[in-house]
Short mmCIF file of C-alpha atoms in Angstrom, two decimals:
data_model
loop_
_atom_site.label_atom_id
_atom_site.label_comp_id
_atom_site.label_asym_id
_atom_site.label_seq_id
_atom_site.Cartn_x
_atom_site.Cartn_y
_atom_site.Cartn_z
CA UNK A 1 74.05 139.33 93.19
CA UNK A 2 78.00 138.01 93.18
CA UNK A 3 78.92 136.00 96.07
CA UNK A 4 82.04 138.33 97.91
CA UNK A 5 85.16 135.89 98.77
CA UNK A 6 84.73 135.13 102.00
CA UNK A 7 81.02 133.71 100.98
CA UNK A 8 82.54 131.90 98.84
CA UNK A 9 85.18 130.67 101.25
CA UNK A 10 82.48 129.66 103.56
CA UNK A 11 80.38 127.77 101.04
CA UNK A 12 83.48 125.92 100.60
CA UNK A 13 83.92 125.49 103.93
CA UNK A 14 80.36 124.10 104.73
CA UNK A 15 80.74 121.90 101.05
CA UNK A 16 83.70 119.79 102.95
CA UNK A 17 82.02 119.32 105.84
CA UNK A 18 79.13 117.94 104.16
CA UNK A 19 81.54 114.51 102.75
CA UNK A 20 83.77 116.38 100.49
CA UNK A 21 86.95 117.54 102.38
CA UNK A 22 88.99 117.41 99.43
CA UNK A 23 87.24 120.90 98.54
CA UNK A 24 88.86 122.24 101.80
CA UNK A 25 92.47 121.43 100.39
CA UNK A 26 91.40 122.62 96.74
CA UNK A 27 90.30 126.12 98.33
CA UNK A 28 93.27 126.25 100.65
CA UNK A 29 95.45 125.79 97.31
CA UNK A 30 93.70 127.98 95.14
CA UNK A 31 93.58 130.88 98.27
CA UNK A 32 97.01 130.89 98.48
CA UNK A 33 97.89 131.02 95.12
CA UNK A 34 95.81 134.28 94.45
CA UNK A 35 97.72 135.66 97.42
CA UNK A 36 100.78 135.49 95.68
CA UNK A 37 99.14 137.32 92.38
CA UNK A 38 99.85 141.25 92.34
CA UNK A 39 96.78 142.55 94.11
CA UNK A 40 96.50 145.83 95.43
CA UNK A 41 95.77 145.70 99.45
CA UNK A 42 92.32 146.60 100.14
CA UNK A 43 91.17 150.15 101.37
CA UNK A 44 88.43 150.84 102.67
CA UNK A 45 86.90 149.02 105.88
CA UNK A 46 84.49 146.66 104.17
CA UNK A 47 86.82 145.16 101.91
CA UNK A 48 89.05 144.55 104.83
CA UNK A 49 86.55 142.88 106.93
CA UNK A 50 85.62 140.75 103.88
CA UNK A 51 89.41 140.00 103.50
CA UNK A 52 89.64 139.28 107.38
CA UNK A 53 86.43 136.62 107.11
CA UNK A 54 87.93 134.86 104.33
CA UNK A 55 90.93 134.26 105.50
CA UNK A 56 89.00 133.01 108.83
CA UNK A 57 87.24 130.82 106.37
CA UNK A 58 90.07 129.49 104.64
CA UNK A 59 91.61 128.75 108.10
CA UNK A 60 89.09 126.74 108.96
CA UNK A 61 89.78 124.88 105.62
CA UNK A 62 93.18 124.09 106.27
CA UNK A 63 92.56 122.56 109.98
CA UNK A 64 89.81 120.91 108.86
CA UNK A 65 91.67 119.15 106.12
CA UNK A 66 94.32 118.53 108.29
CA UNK A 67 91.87 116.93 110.82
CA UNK A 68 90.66 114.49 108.14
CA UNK A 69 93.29 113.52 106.50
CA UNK A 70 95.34 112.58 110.15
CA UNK A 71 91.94 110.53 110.94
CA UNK A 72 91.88 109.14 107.33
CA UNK A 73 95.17 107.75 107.73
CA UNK A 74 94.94 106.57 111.35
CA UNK A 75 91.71 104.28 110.35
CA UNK A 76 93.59 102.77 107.43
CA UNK A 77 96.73 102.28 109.68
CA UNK A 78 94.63 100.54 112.75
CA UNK A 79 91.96 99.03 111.13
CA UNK A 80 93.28 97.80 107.70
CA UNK A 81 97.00 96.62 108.61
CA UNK A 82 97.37 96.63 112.65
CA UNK A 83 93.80 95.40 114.01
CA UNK A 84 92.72 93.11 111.28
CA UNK A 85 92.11 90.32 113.75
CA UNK A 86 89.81 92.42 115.64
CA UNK A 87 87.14 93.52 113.37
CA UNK A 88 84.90 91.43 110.99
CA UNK A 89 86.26 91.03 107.16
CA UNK A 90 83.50 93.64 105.91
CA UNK A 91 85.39 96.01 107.49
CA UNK A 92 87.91 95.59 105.11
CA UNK A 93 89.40 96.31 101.64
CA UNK A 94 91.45 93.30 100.93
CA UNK A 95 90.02 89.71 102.54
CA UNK A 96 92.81 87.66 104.60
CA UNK A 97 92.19 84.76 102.49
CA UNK A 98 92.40 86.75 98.93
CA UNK A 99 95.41 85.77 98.83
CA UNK A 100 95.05 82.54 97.75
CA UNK A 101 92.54 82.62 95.14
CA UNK A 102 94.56 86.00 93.31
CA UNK A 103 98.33 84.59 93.83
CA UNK A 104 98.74 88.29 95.18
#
């Protein structure tokens, strides 16, 4: 049987939260780009309820991604340029020393 939208919207969901958030942004995108295409309004009460999940889904997409990406940048911020002294050098991208052995 086809998967309805906001199925699909929750697989999505549930597909960033298990280590691919980057699908949450992709189906945020690609949501509101179809709701700019010329499509009729639903009618009947099913096809409103399905419209009214998805867009709960896609919601959840859009927080979520914006929950991620904040804490992705806040690690790199603290631990990889403000804290460096504070946490051991496996923690990192770039050694302190590097430096000397790349000329970089």
């Amino acid at each position: 049987a086809a998967l309805t939208n906001d199925e699909i919207s929750k697989r999505f969901y549930f597909g960033g939260l298990f280590g691919l958030p980057w699908l949450w942004i992709v189906h945020s995108l690609h949501w509101h780009g179809k709701q700019n295409d010329d499509v009729p309004p639903p009618d009947n009460d099913r096809d409103l309820e399905i419209a009214r999940m998805e867009h709960m889904w896609v919601k959840r997409c859009q927080n979520s991604a914006i929950m991620a990406t904040a804490a992705w940048i806040i690690w790199i911020l603290l631990i990889q340029v403000f804290l460096t002294e504070s946490f051991p050098s496996s923690w990192f991208v770039r050694q302190t020393d590097s430096s000397e052995a790349t000329g970089w």
